Amino acid sequence: MTGRAPLLAAPITQMFSQAFEVRALVAGSAIAVAAGLVGYFLVLRNQVFTGDALSHVAFTGALAALAAGVDLRIGLFAGCVIFGVAMGALGRDGRADDVVIGNVFAWVLGLGVFFLTLYTTGAGGGDGTAGVNVLFGSIYGLSAAQTAVAVAVAAGVVLAVVAAARPLLFASVDPAVARARGLPVGALGIAFLALVGVTAGEATQAVGALLILGLLATPAAAASRLTPNPFRALALSAIIALVAVWGGLIASYEASSLPPSFAILSITTAAYVLAAARSRRRPGPDAGSTSRLRHRGGATRPRRRR
Amino acid sequence: MITGLHLLAAGGVHDLLAAGGVRDLLTSGSVHAGWNPWSDMRQMLAYHFMVNALRAGSITAVAAGLIGWFMILRGQSFAGHTLAVVGFPGAAAAIWAGLAATWGYFGACTAAAILIGSTGYRRPGGEAAGESALIGTVQAFALACGLLFVALYKGFLNSLTGLLFGSFLGVTDSQVLALLAMAGIIVVVLGVIGRPLLFASVDPDVARARGVPAQFVSAAFLVLLGVATAEVSQITGSLLVFALLVMPAATAHRITPRPVLGLALSVAVALLVVWIGLGLAFYSVYPVGFYITTTGLVCYLGSAAARRAATRRRAATRRRASRPDPSGLSS
């Protein structure tokens, strides 16, 4: 035992004596589970692009709130949820005209930089940390109250996903049949995007606005490559995200120059690469049924109308 | 373990502006816009850093306008976005290794373009469910790598905002020359492959049947796109590349479908956007990226509105023409 001690810069047990480490682990775990679950449906419904868009909105929303002198999280959640609902209501995932979408997003980011400057040069005298924290996350900077809120919101998201898992799955895989069976597919889609907005706000606190997809889409994509069973994939996605957050926090504790966001994303990316390599090497019956499931979902999706 | 992020966070816009005492200059009130645009411009050009910024911006705008026009035509704006994101870790790694950011941008963007071109790029419209997740993963991980390099190179942390959102301060003479050389290569290569590229973009099947090396031309264009992305990144930052690469080109495409006119218009709008953006940024504390994106969006929305109005007018004229003439009926 003592012989192995020099291997680690600091024993892991000491990690738990630090209040901010514990808070980061608690909040990170809750956020990871929520992001893993919601992310699975995001990937299944082929709406990763929405998550990408949300990362721009999260940055601008949070900095607009700071510039206005209110809590960062108000702008973060309000921006993400309103945008998610708007995207759901306007319909389609915007791929129809990616030039328009690209233009607007570039401007949204530009607006975010404007708010950042407004905040740092304004009378409030905010410092330059705000922008970096929003962009790349500041999981170690969470206060006790912020941790409690993050955990509560994440719990709400998890409950909502678990409660709506079956109808949401049905509506995602085969919207036409689901609608014929009397399922409110449209309303479900909008509610789901609102949930994605909340989750994006949560993930921003953990890994940062720019890196949302690493926690939202990557574990889910890895999980859906590993198993065709949707419920198993759902659980697996949450587990991968959870392992990544724990592993990332421990890694950045051991190697102090490693930013936690980078460590977390490295693990999710590694999981995705391994899953991709495994499913490519063995294109057995599992992989086949997954692609068939996806294909059916894609072919009947009303988005393809245009 | 928090030292990395804390150091990283200690910078920001303030320190960025502090480069070379320029911040004092811009905030002390000695620089302010009057009512005479001519004297304002002379005042602006009295500063060498501003002259360099305008040179670099103009060179970049020409390259971005040309390449952007083809990019929109070919529906490859998503590839442009990916290349832009990859530029950030490239630049951060270069600075960490003690090189100029320029080399990082060019190296990373060109390498990624070759990689995308060699694996066979497909348009995002036809991608499968898993493919967008893959692209998202690559982008997020690239940004995370950029964060790592920035955190590893502790002295440089101030200009993180500059790498992401652009900065026009401190463009050196040698940087301008490098930009000029790269833009020259873009223009020359585009002049050579321009016609076959246009043919291959508009109708790839017929072009191939006519013996146009469509595969080679497409790959060559992707590399040019990488070089152009690297150029633009140095002015607008990695996250706002879209503003200069897409907005002027999209504006031109809205106004005219004709290639030569469209290319000229795209370059003109890009130049206008850069000049207005740099001018406004010089006379205010707000960052150049904000002004460039806003000007670009205004141009684009203006062209879209003009296009819609023109279509409506044409439809109204046609309706009036097809309506039977009441005076003719009565006589």
XYZ file of C-alpha atoms in Angstrom:
637
model
C 0.000 0.000 0.000
C 2.590 2.505 1.040
C 4.685 1.539 -1.936
C 2.017 2.761 -4.304
C 1.560 6.077 -2.628
C 4.147 8.029 -4.687
C 2.353 6.983 -7.836
C -0.397 9.471 -7.148
C 0.308 13.099 -6.500
C -2.291 13.118 -3.784
C -4.241 10.229 -2.261
C -7.794 10.108 -3.486
C -9.137 9.874 0.039
C -7.906 13.388 0.679
C -10.053 14.548 -2.174
C -13.191 14.124 -0.122
C -11.960 16.345 2.656
C -12.136 19.326 0.339
C -15.574 20.921 0.409
C -15.410 22.184 -3.150
C -14.363 18.772 -4.439
C -17.329 17.149 -2.744
C -19.676 19.775 -4.117
C -18.236 19.286 -7.605
C -18.680 15.520 -7.339
C -22.257 15.785 -6.068
C -23.372 18.355 -8.622
C -21.360 16.686 -11.375
C -22.932 13.306 -10.733
C -26.458 14.690 -10.826
C -25.755 16.673 -13.982
C -24.080 13.696 -15.640
C -27.067 11.407 -15.079
C -29.500 14.022 -16.384
C -27.339 14.784 -19.427
C -26.811 11.104 -20.187
C -30.538 10.354 -20.149
C -31.673 13.399 -22.114
C -28.737 13.032 -24.490
C -29.804 9.540 -25.479
C -33.087 10.854 -26.835
C -31.293 13.779 -28.430
C -29.136 11.370 -30.421
C -32.032 9.013 -31.130
C -34.119 11.889 -32.515
C -31.155 13.160 -34.546
C -31.310 16.561 -32.860
C -27.660 16.919 -31.954
C -27.652 20.093 -34.004
C -30.065 21.607 -31.471
C -27.572 20.870 -28.739
C -24.882 22.616 -30.765
C -27.146 25.633 -31.145
C -27.900 25.651 -27.441
C -24.221 25.999 -26.629
C -24.241 29.397 -28.348
C -27.425 30.465 -26.636
C -26.198 29.329 -23.227
C -23.128 31.551 -23.486
C -25.037 34.636 -24.566
C -27.893 34.075 -22.114
C -25.574 33.692 -19.154
C -23.523 36.770 -20.012
C -26.633 38.834 -20.742
C -27.842 38.000 -17.234
C -24.470 38.997 -15.774
C -24.464 42.246 -17.724
C -27.976 42.967 -16.474
C -26.786 42.336 -12.930
C -28.837 39.232 -12.146
C -27.855 35.672 -11.338
C -26.042 34.033 -14.220
C -28.225 30.948 -14.023
C -31.422 32.904 -14.656
C -30.193 33.968 -18.066
C -28.663 30.563 -18.705
C -31.816 28.572 -18.081
C -34.207 31.152 -19.506
C -32.162 31.451 -22.700
C -31.805 27.700 -23.201
C -35.418 26.808 -22.412
C -36.951 29.625 -24.462
C -34.678 28.785 -27.359
C -35.395 25.062 -27.078
C -39.151 25.642 -27.059
C -38.892 28.102 -29.934
C -36.920 25.602 -31.970
C -39.477 22.928 -31.235
C -42.376 25.228 -32.066
C -40.844 26.481 -35.299
C -40.383 22.876 -36.198
C -37.617 20.947 -37.898
C -34.087 21.048 -36.709
C -32.999 23.875 -38.929
C -31.023 21.782 -41.349
C -33.309 22.984 -44.109
C -31.397 26.228 -44.387
C -28.122 25.904 -42.562
C -26.907 29.197 -43.978
C -29.581 31.200 -42.172
C -29.034 29.240 -38.991
C -25.280 29.671 -39.247
C -25.651 33.408 -39.709
C -27.888 33.803 -36.713
C -25.693 31.656 -34.473
C -22.559 33.529 -35.384
C -24.330 36.705 -34.456
C -25.617 35.239 -31.187
C -22.022 34.469 -30.201
C -20.976 37.958 -31.242
C -23.715 39.312 -29.026
C -22.367 37.166 -26.208
C -18.938 38.786 -26.544
C -20.666 42.161 -26.479
C -22.360 41.285 -23.192
C -19.048 39.989 -21.860
C -17.401 43.328 -22.556
C -20.429 45.172 -21.215
C -20.091 43.176 -18.022
C -16.334 43.504 -17.600
C -16.192 47.205 -18.397
C -19.507 48.145 -16.783
C -20.108 49.899 -13.503
C -20.451 46.556 -11.737
C -16.774 45.990 -12.432
C -17.030 42.266 -13.105
C -13.787 40.506 -13.835
C -12.706 38.567 -16.871
C -13.344 35.195 -15.251
C -17.028 35.215 -16.132
C -16.566 34.633 -19.835
C -14.098 31.796 -19.424
C -16.191 30.188 -16.700
C -19.280 30.166 -18.867
C -17.418 28.951 -21.933
C -15.423 26.174 -20.310
C -17.248 25.490 -17.070
C -16.370 26.147 -13.471
C -17.460 23.051 -11.639
C -15.082 23.779 -8.760
C -16.607 27.189 -8.253
C -20.056 25.998 -7.262
C -21.324 27.228 -3.895
C -23.363 25.014 -1.589
C -26.595 26.689 -2.617
C -25.718 26.413 -6.309
C -24.939 22.734 -5.844
C -28.311 22.173 -4.187
C -30.122 23.895 -7.045
C -28.148 21.965 -9.649
C -28.955 18.661 -7.962
C -32.637 19.534 -7.599
C -32.946 20.563 -11.248
C -31.100 17.455 -12.384
C -33.400 15.291 -10.262
C -36.407 16.938 -11.889
C -34.982 16.264 -15.344
C -34.264 12.625 -14.508
C -37.778 12.111 -13.127
C -39.329 13.711 -16.202
C -37.286 11.572 -18.588
C -38.015 8.366 -16.706
C -41.722 9.176 -16.543
C -41.932 10.025 -20.238
C -39.427 7.439 -21.465
C -41.883 5.028 -23.092
C -44.074 7.513 -24.992
C -41.017 9.576 -25.906
C -39.283 6.512 -27.273
C -42.355 5.573 -29.271
C -42.723 9.095 -30.645
C -39.029 9.277 -31.500
C -38.716 5.964 -33.279
C -41.978 5.981 -35.204
C -43.801 9.323 -35.016
C -46.417 8.427 -37.617
C -47.638 5.317 -35.832
C -47.388 7.050 -32.479
C -49.611 9.841 -33.752
C -52.074 7.329 -35.117
C -52.201 5.744 -31.673
C -53.278 9.091 -30.217
C -49.920 10.203 -28.790
C -49.409 14.007 -28.795
C -46.172 13.741 -30.777
C -45.810 17.457 -31.436
C -46.367 18.523 -27.825
C -44.040 15.782 -26.664
C -41.331 17.026 -29.000
C -41.604 20.595 -27.708
C -41.624 19.444 -24.087
C -38.553 17.360 -24.818
C -36.685 20.320 -26.263
C -37.582 22.369 -23.182
C -36.023 19.555 -21.171
C -32.963 19.666 -23.415
C -32.734 23.406 -22.705
C -32.749 22.797 -18.949
C -30.142 20.062 -19.324
C -27.950 22.309 -21.471
C -28.097 24.917 -18.716
C -27.021 22.274 -16.218
C -24.250 20.943 -18.426
C -22.932 24.472 -18.921
C -22.252 24.663 -15.195
C -20.288 21.426 -15.322
C -18.269 21.509 -18.548
C -19.073 24.919 -20.030
C -21.211 26.216 -22.850
C -18.750 25.331 -25.605
C -18.388 21.750 -24.472
C -22.040 20.880 -23.836
C -22.096 18.306 -26.614
C -19.298 16.357 -24.982
C -21.573 15.552 -22.069
C -24.913 15.606 -23.863
C -24.258 13.803 -27.144
C -21.027 11.826 -26.791
C -21.995 9.380 -24.005
C -25.354 8.811 -25.685
C -23.760 8.183 -29.060
C -21.354 5.701 -27.471
C -24.184 3.932 -25.651
C -26.386 3.610 -28.704
C -23.463 2.047 -30.559
C -23.008 -0.511 -27.812
C -26.539 -1.813 -27.485
C -29.684 -1.742 -29.603
C -31.965 -2.077 -26.580
C -33.199 1.481 -25.905
C -33.646 1.119 -22.146
C -30.271 -0.507 -21.738
C -28.720 2.213 -23.887
C -30.459 4.868 -21.811
C -28.948 3.476 -18.627
C -25.568 2.961 -20.273
C -25.507 6.548 -21.506
C -26.096 7.846 -17.976
C -23.416 5.502 -16.614
C -20.823 6.607 -19.185
C -21.512 10.249 -18.380
C -21.282 9.529 -14.655
C -18.001 7.637 -14.990
C -16.612 10.437 -17.149
C -17.443 13.105 -14.580
C -15.977 11.094 -11.715
C -12.928 10.095 -13.676
C -12.448 13.620 -14.939
C -12.676 15.174 -11.497
C -10.271 12.643 -10.040
C -7.835 13.120 -12.929
C -7.840 16.879 -12.561
C -7.332 16.436 -8.827
C -4.288 14.297 -9.440
C -2.854 16.399 -12.246
C -3.409 19.953 -11.233
C -2.759 21.473 -14.631
C -5.534 19.416 -16.201
C -8.767 21.423 -16.520
C -11.700 19.283 -15.304
C -13.723 19.985 -18.456
C -10.956 18.617 -20.631
C -10.563 15.529 -18.450
C -14.297 14.816 -18.532
C -14.497 15.231 -22.285
C -11.452 13.062 -22.838
C -13.191 10.187 -21.097
C -16.477 10.568 -22.978
C -14.591 10.851 -26.264
C -12.526 7.772 -25.435
C -15.738 5.888 -24.645
C -17.156 6.920 -28.012
C -14.028 5.889 -29.905
C -13.967 2.492 -28.166
C -17.662 1.942 -28.828
C -17.232 2.868 -32.477
C -14.255 0.566 -32.862
C -16.150 -2.291 -31.209
C -19.273 -1.911 -33.323
C -17.216 -1.645 -36.501
C -15.224 -4.764 -35.740
C -18.303 -6.844 -35.015
C -21.170 -5.837 -37.218
C -23.287 -8.602 -35.704
C -27.067 -8.780 -35.397
C -26.962 -6.107 -32.690
C -25.568 -3.380 -34.877
C -27.919 -4.326 -37.659
C -31.040 -3.974 -35.570
C -29.850 -0.618 -34.226
C -29.441 0.799 -37.666
C -32.783 -0.571 -38.751
C -34.456 1.096 -35.781
C -32.791 4.376 -36.632
C -33.542 4.052 -40.277
C -37.239 3.615 -39.672
C -37.244 6.608 -37.395
C -35.476 8.688 -39.980
C -37.612 7.663 -42.892
C -40.926 8.457 -41.224
C -39.821 11.604 -39.498
C -41.945 14.542 -40.671
C -38.817 16.676 -40.734
C -37.966 15.211 -44.108
C -41.006 16.823 -45.646
C -39.228 19.739 -47.273
C -6.172 21.400 -9.325
C -7.961 24.664 -9.598
C -4.843 26.607 -10.424
C -5.208 25.866 -14.100
C -8.639 27.320 -14.450
C -7.985 30.143 -12.078
C -4.970 31.333 -13.942
C -6.864 30.812 -17.104
C -9.719 32.881 -15.839
C -7.601 35.693 -14.540
C -7.228 37.208 -17.989
C -10.143 38.272 -20.065
C -10.953 41.268 -22.099
C -9.273 43.768 -19.808
C -5.867 42.237 -20.101
C -6.399 41.646 -23.743
C -6.959 45.331 -24.237
C -3.980 46.107 -22.069
C -1.681 44.811 -24.792
C 0.924 47.438 -25.522
C -0.866 50.163 -23.650
C -3.528 50.232 -26.322
C -6.169 49.880 -23.696
C -5.141 53.171 -22.128
C -5.312 54.735 -25.516
C -8.777 53.453 -26.210
C -10.269 54.216 -22.810
C -8.487 57.428 -21.888
C -10.716 59.480 -24.143
C -7.904 60.710 -26.337
C -9.466 58.682 -29.153
C -13.027 59.585 -29.908
C -15.103 59.922 -33.000
C -15.983 63.396 -34.178
C -18.511 64.408 -36.783
C -15.998 64.524 -39.599
C -15.486 60.997 -40.958
C -12.411 62.076 -42.891
C -10.514 63.329 -39.859
C -11.736 60.325 -37.880
C -10.198 58.058 -40.444
C -6.941 60.015 -40.472
C -6.824 59.786 -36.694
C -7.361 56.046 -36.887
C -4.678 55.544 -39.522
C -2.165 57.472 -37.493
C -1.673 54.370 -35.383
C 0.474 51.666 -36.883
C -1.401 48.848 -35.163
C -4.605 50.100 -36.745
C -3.042 50.256 -40.208
C -1.870 46.685 -39.777
C -5.292 45.639 -38.556
C -6.917 47.159 -41.612
C -4.356 45.546 -43.919
C -4.841 42.142 -42.331
C -8.601 42.561 -42.288
C -8.749 43.541 -45.944
C -6.531 40.664 -47.067
C -8.642 38.276 -45.038
C -11.877 39.712 -46.383
C -10.825 39.132 -50.000
C -9.914 35.507 -49.315
C -13.038 34.910 -47.229
C -15.333 36.501 -49.786
C -14.010 34.311 -52.623
C -13.837 31.032 -50.736
C -17.091 31.683 -48.887
C -18.973 32.109 -52.148
C -17.899 28.657 -53.340
C -18.495 27.190 -49.897
C -22.135 28.294 -49.893
C -22.550 27.133 -53.475
C -21.273 23.691 -52.521
C -23.251 23.541 -49.275
C -20.105 22.998 -47.228
C -20.636 25.573 -44.533
C -20.676 22.810 -41.954
C -17.202 21.707 -43.018
C -16.095 25.334 -42.678
C -17.471 25.414 -39.154
C -15.606 22.254 -38.187
C -12.345 23.564 -39.641
C -12.784 26.790 -37.693
C -13.243 24.945 -34.422
C -10.145 22.850 -35.082
C -8.140 26.037 -35.550
C -8.498 26.932 -31.883
C -6.540 24.007 -30.396
C -4.050 24.436 -33.220
C -3.358 28.030 -32.329
C -3.324 27.307 -28.597
C -0.887 24.425 -29.115
C 1.364 26.579 -31.278
C 1.576 29.254 -28.626
C 2.186 26.631 -25.966
C 5.055 25.306 -28.082
C 6.459 28.801 -28.458
C 5.430 29.405 -32.049
C 3.245 32.127 -33.493
C -0.481 31.469 -33.454
C -0.510 31.932 -37.236
C 1.356 28.657 -37.756
C -1.016 26.832 -35.457
C -4.047 28.095 -37.314
C -2.653 27.221 -40.737
C -1.277 23.861 -39.666
C -4.384 22.650 -37.867
C -6.910 23.925 -40.406
C -5.022 22.590 -43.411
C -4.377 19.216 -41.777
C -8.032 18.878 -40.830
C -9.094 19.852 -44.348
C -6.843 17.198 -45.866
C -8.204 14.676 -43.378
C -11.823 15.510 -44.176
C -11.096 15.491 -47.889
C -9.306 12.139 -47.795
C -12.050 10.403 -45.819
C -14.629 11.524 -48.335
C -16.757 14.361 -47.141
C -20.493 14.003 -47.428
C -23.011 16.784 -47.210
C -24.664 16.993 -43.796
C -28.103 16.723 -45.371
C -27.477 13.089 -46.112
C -25.903 12.079 -42.856
C -27.117 9.249 -40.694
C -28.250 9.668 -37.127
C -24.883 8.789 -35.662
C -22.883 11.072 -37.889
C -23.998 14.381 -36.388
C -23.144 12.980 -32.975
C -19.684 12.151 -34.305
C -19.214 15.671 -35.640
C -20.447 17.132 -32.358
C -18.027 14.938 -30.456
C -15.086 15.973 -32.620
C -15.906 19.647 -32.229
C -16.408 19.536 -28.480
C -13.222 17.543 -28.006
C -11.248 19.915 -30.208
C -12.402 22.854 -28.100
C -11.540 20.948 -24.931
C -8.032 20.303 -26.287
C -7.699 24.013 -26.940
C -8.648 24.640 -23.334
C -5.989 22.154 -22.212
C -3.229 23.830 -24.231
C -4.257 27.220 -22.922
C -4.195 25.880 -19.377
C -0.796 24.257 -19.896
C 0.719 27.455 -21.199
C 0.075 29.532 -18.162
C 1.666 32.776 -19.245
C -0.510 33.277 -22.242
C -3.904 32.892 -20.663
C -4.866 36.485 -21.244
C -5.540 36.137 -24.887
C -7.931 33.207 -24.663
C -10.750 35.585 -25.486
C -8.692 36.852 -28.390
C -8.240 33.348 -29.784
C -11.930 32.628 -29.503
C -13.484 35.934 -30.410
C -10.813 37.744 -32.329
C -8.588 40.678 -31.702
C -7.265 43.324 -34.002
C -4.586 44.508 -31.619
C -0.995 43.612 -32.133
C -1.031 42.391 -35.717
C 2.619 42.480 -36.698
C 4.128 43.318 -40.080
C 5.329 39.764 -40.571
C 1.846 38.479 -39.786
C 0.423 40.735 -42.461
C 2.962 39.333 -44.901
C 2.039 35.756 -43.984
C -1.640 36.544 -44.459
C -0.878 38.166 -47.793
C 1.103 35.163 -48.990
C -1.661 32.753 -48.033
C -4.331 34.938 -49.611
C -2.181 35.114 -52.758
C -2.044 31.333 -52.898
C -5.814 31.153 -52.466
C -6.460 33.622 -55.267
C -4.000 31.976 -57.674
C -5.238 28.432 -57.046
C -8.822 29.575 -57.250
C -8.020 31.278 -60.549
C -6.680 27.993 -61.891
C -9.384 25.650 -60.626
C -12.209 28.215 -60.585
C -14.010 27.137 -63.758
C -13.856 23.363 -63.220
C -14.747 23.919 -59.564
C -17.827 25.889 -60.554
C -18.824 23.202 -63.036
C -18.221 20.402 -60.534
C -20.153 22.272 -57.829
C -23.218 23.018 -59.921
C -23.521 19.687 -61.680
C -21.007 17.092 -60.481
C -22.327 14.261 -62.645
C -22.207 16.126 -65.932
C -18.849 17.612 -64.967
C -17.430 14.176 -64.368
C -18.854 12.943 -67.639
C -17.147 15.834 -69.407
C -13.816 14.774 -67.944
C -13.514 17.358 -65.154
C -11.440 15.856 -62.309
C -14.257 16.510 -59.817
C -12.646 14.508 -57.032
C -9.379 16.378 -57.247
C -11.048 19.753 -57.550
C -13.215 19.078 -54.492
C -10.247 18.002 -52.424
C -8.255 21.030 -53.533
C -11.129 23.283 -52.589
C -11.329 21.778 -49.107
C -7.663 22.581 -48.563
C -8.255 26.135 -49.776
C -11.194 26.314 -47.364
C -8.851 25.245 -44.577
C -6.357 27.976 -45.461
C -9.107 30.585 -45.687
C -10.549 29.482 -42.351
C -7.137 29.859 -40.780
C -6.876 33.385 -42.188
C -10.285 34.430 -40.995
C -9.714 32.923 -37.546
C -6.908 35.366 -36.909
C -9.221 38.338 -37.280
C -12.550 37.093 -35.991
C -11.401 34.341 -33.649
C -12.273 30.678 -34.002
C -15.868 30.976 -32.903
C -16.872 33.808 -35.205
C -15.332 32.577 -38.465
C -18.809 32.061 -39.818
C -19.364 35.790 -39.752
C -16.776 36.539 -42.408
C -16.877 33.295 -44.334
C -20.622 32.863 -44.603
C -22.398 36.166 -44.168
C -20.961 38.136 -47.134
C -21.163 35.093 -49.401
C -24.756 34.381 -48.379
C -25.601 38.029 -49.036
C -24.121 37.797 -52.528
C -25.988 34.564 -53.252
C -29.246 36.242 -52.266
C -28.662 39.141 -54.610
C -27.377 37.464 -57.751
C -26.921 33.919 -59.054
C -24.273 35.019 -61.568
C -20.825 33.687 -60.605
C -18.497 36.566 -61.432
C -20.847 39.251 -60.142
C -21.584 37.153 -57.062
C -17.884 36.644 -56.284
C -17.190 40.367 -56.671
C -20.164 41.251 -54.512
C -19.133 38.725 -51.864
C -15.643 40.254 -51.654
C -17.097 43.773 -51.565
C -19.475 42.944 -48.714
C -16.691 41.187 -46.804
C -14.460 44.255 -47.140
C -17.291 46.519 -46.036
C -18.037 44.334 -43.025
C -14.391 44.252 -41.943
C -13.847 47.989 -42.367
C -17.016 48.929 -40.526
C -16.261 46.375 -37.819
C -12.680 47.585 -37.301
C -13.712 51.234 -37.403
C -16.415 50.798 -34.812
C -14.198 48.645 -32.617
C -11.493 51.318 -32.693
C -13.822 53.981 -31.383
C -15.485 51.901 -28.669
C -14.560 49.401 -26.005
C -16.630 46.601 -27.484
C -14.875 43.768 -29.316
C -14.401 43.626 -33.060
C -16.137 40.248 -33.294
C -19.396 41.745 -32.159
C -19.302 44.493 -34.771
C -18.277 42.166 -37.577
C -21.041 39.661 -36.841
C -23.639 42.400 -36.445
C -22.664 44.184 -39.663
C -22.637 40.866 -41.494
C -26.058 39.904 -40.215
C -27.470 43.316 -41.168
C -26.108 42.885 -44.713
C -27.574 39.411 -44.950
C -30.985 40.351 -43.596
C -31.042 43.414 -45.830
C -30.340 41.322 -48.910
C -32.964 38.764 -47.869
C -35.566 41.501 -47.410
C -34.629 43.126 -50.733
C -34.882 39.772 -52.458
C -38.334 39.180 -51.000
C -39.527 42.644 -51.975
C -38.225 42.154 -55.507
C -39.990 38.808 -55.837
C -43.237 40.332 -54.620
C -42.931 43.254 -57.011
C -42.274 40.916 -59.905
C -45.271 38.779 -58.961
C -47.470 41.874 -58.738
C -46.345 43.085 -62.181
C -47.024 39.692 -63.645
C -50.499 39.634 -62.117
C -51.246 43.087 -63.457
C -50.016 42.063 -66.887
C -52.098 38.901 -67.003
C -55.267 40.645 -65.820
C -57.625 41.491 -68.718
C -57.626 45.178 -69.508
C -60.984 46.692 -68.421
C -60.783 49.530 -70.948
C -60.186 47.063 -73.743
C -63.276 45.106 -72.736
C -65.586 48.132 -72.666
C -64.676 49.435 -76.085
